[in-house]
Coordinates of C-alpha atoms and ligand atoms in Angstrom, one line a residue:
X1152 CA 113.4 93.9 158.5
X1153 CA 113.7 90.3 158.4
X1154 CA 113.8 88.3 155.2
X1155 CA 110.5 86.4 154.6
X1156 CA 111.0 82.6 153.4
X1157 CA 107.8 80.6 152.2
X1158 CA 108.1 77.0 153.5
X1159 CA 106.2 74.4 152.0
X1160 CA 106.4 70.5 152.2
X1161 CA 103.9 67.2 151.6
X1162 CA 104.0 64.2 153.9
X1163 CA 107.7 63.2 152.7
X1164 CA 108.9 66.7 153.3
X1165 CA 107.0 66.9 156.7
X1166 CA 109.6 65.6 159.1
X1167 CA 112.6 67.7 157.7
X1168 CA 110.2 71.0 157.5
X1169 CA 109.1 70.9 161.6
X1170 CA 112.7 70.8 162.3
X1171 CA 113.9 73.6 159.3
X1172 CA 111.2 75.9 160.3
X1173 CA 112.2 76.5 163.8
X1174 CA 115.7 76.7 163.3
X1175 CA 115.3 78.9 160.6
X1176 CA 113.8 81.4 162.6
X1177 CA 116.3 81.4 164.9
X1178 CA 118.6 82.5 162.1
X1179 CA 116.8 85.5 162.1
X1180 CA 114.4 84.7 159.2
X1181 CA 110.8 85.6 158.9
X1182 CA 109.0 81.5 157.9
X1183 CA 105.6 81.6 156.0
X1184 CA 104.9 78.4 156.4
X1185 CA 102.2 76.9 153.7
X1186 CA 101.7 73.9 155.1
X1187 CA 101.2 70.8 155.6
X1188 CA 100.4 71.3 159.3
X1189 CA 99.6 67.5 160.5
X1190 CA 101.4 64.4 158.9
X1191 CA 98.8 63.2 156.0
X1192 CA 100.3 60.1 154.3
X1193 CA 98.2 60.7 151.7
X1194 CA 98.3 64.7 151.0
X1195 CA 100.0 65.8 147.9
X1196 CA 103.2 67.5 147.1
X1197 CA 101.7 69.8 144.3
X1198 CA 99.6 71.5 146.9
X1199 CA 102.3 72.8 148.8
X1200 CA 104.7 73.6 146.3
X1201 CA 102.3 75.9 144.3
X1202 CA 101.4 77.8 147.5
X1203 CA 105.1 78.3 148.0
X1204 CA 106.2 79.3 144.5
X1205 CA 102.8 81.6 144.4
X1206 CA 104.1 83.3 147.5
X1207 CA 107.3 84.2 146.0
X1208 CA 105.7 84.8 142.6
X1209 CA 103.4 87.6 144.2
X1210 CA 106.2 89.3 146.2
X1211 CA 104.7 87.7 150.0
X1212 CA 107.9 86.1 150.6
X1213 CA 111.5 86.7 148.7
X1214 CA 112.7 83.1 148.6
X1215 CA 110.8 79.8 149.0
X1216 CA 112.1 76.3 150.5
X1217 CA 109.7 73.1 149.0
X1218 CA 110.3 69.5 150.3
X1219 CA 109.2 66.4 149.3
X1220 CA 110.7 62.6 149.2
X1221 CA 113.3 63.5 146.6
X1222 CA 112.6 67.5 145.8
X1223 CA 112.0 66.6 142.7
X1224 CA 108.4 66.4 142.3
X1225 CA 108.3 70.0 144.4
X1226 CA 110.5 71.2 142.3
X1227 CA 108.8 70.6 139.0
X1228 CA 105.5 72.1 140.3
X1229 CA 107.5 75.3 141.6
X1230 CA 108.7 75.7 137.8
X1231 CA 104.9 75.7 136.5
X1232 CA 104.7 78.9 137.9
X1233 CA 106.0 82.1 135.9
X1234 CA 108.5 84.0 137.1
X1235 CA 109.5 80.9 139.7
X1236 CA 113.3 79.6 139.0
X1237 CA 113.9 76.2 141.1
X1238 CA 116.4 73.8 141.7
X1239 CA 116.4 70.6 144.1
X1240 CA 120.6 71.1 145.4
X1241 CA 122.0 68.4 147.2
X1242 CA 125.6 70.2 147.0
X1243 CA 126.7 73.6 148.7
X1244 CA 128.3 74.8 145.7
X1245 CA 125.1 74.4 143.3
X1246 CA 122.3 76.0 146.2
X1247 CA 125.0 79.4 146.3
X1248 CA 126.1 79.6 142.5
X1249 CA 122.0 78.4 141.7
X1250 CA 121.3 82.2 143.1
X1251 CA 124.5 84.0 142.3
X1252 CA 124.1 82.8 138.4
X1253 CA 120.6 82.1 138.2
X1254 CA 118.6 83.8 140.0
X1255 CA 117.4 81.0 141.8
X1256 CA 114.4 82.3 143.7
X1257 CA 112.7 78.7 145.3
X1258 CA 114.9 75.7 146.8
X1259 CA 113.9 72.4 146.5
X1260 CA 115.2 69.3 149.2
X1261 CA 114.6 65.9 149.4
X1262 CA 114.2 64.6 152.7
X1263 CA 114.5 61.2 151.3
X1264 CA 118.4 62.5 150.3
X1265 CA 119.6 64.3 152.8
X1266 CA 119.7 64.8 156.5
X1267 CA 118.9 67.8 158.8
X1268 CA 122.5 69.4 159.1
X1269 CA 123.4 69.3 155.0
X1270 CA 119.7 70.8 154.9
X1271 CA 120.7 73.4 157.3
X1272 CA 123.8 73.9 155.7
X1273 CA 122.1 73.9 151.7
X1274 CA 119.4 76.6 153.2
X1275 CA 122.3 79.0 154.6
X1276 CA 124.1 78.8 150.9
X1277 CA 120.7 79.2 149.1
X1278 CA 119.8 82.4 151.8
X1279 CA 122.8 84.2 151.9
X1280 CA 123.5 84.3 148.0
X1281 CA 122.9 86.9 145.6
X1282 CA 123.0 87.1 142.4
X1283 CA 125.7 88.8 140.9
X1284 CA 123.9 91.1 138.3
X1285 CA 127.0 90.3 136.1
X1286 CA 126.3 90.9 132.6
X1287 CA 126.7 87.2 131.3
X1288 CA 124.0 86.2 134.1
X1289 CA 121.2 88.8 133.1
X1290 CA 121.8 88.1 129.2
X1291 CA 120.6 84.7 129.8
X1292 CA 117.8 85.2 132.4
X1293 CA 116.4 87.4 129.6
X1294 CA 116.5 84.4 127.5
X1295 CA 114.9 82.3 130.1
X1296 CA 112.4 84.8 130.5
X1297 CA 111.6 85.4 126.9
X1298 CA 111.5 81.2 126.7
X1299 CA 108.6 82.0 129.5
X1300 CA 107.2 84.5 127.5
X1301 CA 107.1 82.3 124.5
X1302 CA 105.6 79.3 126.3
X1303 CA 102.2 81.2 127.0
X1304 CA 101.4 81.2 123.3
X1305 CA 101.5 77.8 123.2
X1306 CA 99.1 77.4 125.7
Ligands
LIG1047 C1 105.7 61.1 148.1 O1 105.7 59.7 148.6 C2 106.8 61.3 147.2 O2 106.5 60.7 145.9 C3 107.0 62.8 147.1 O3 107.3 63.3 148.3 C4 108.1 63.3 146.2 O4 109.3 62.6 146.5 C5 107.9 63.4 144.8 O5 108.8 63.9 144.0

């Protein structure tokens, strides 16, 4: 069964995104796409991000892509959500070791940074990872999750 990616970006995502989507799919991989839809120059990249780490919070997709200008907005929004781990990676080796040692479960891109064939290239890295399970990496996702944990009493 093919692997379900939630797809999410705001207006400076939008460009990047209706090329990834498409060519995504032709890798073989099932796209929930979240929006945007249409080009709004004035719609806002917390929307889409949420939607996107939601989806992958809830189980409705394994992995989710989020673009914005720089990924960095999208990226902090996807972190609001428990259970989300996300990164914006620029570089090969951070979008593979960001799942193999971190469980990275939501990429973040900036289509402001970087062009269609590095994004292409950063999704395949982030996609075909897996984490490694290795001892080292689960003793500290338990720490990150029991710093998740933690954080809901002080809300
Ligand atoms: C929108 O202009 C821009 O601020 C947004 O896409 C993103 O770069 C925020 O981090």
């Amino acid at each position: 069964m093919a692997q379900v990616i939630a797809f999410g970006a705001d207006h400076g995502g939008f460009a990047l995104k209706i090329s990834l989507v498409p060519w995504l799919q032709s890798q073989g991989y099932e796209v929930l796409d979240l929006g945007a839809h249409t080009l709004d120059p004035l719609d806002d990249y917390p929307d889409f991000a949420a939607a996107v780490a939601q989806a992958v919070a809830e189980g409705k997709a394994e992995r989710g892509i989020v673009i914005c200008g720089s990924g960095v907005g999208a990226c902090v929004v996807a972190n609001k959500i428990p259970g989300i781990r996300a990164s914006v990676c620029h570089d090969l080796y951070s979008a593979r070791q960001g799942v193999e040692h971190d469980e990275l479960n939501v990429l973040s891109l900036g289509a402001r940074v970087v062009g269609l064939e590095l994004a292409q290239q950063l999704t395949t890295e982030f996609l075909v990872a897996r984490f490694t399970g290795e001892e080292r990496h689960v003793r500290r996702l338990a720490k990150v999750n029991a710093i998740e944990q933690q954080s809901r009493q002080w809300q």
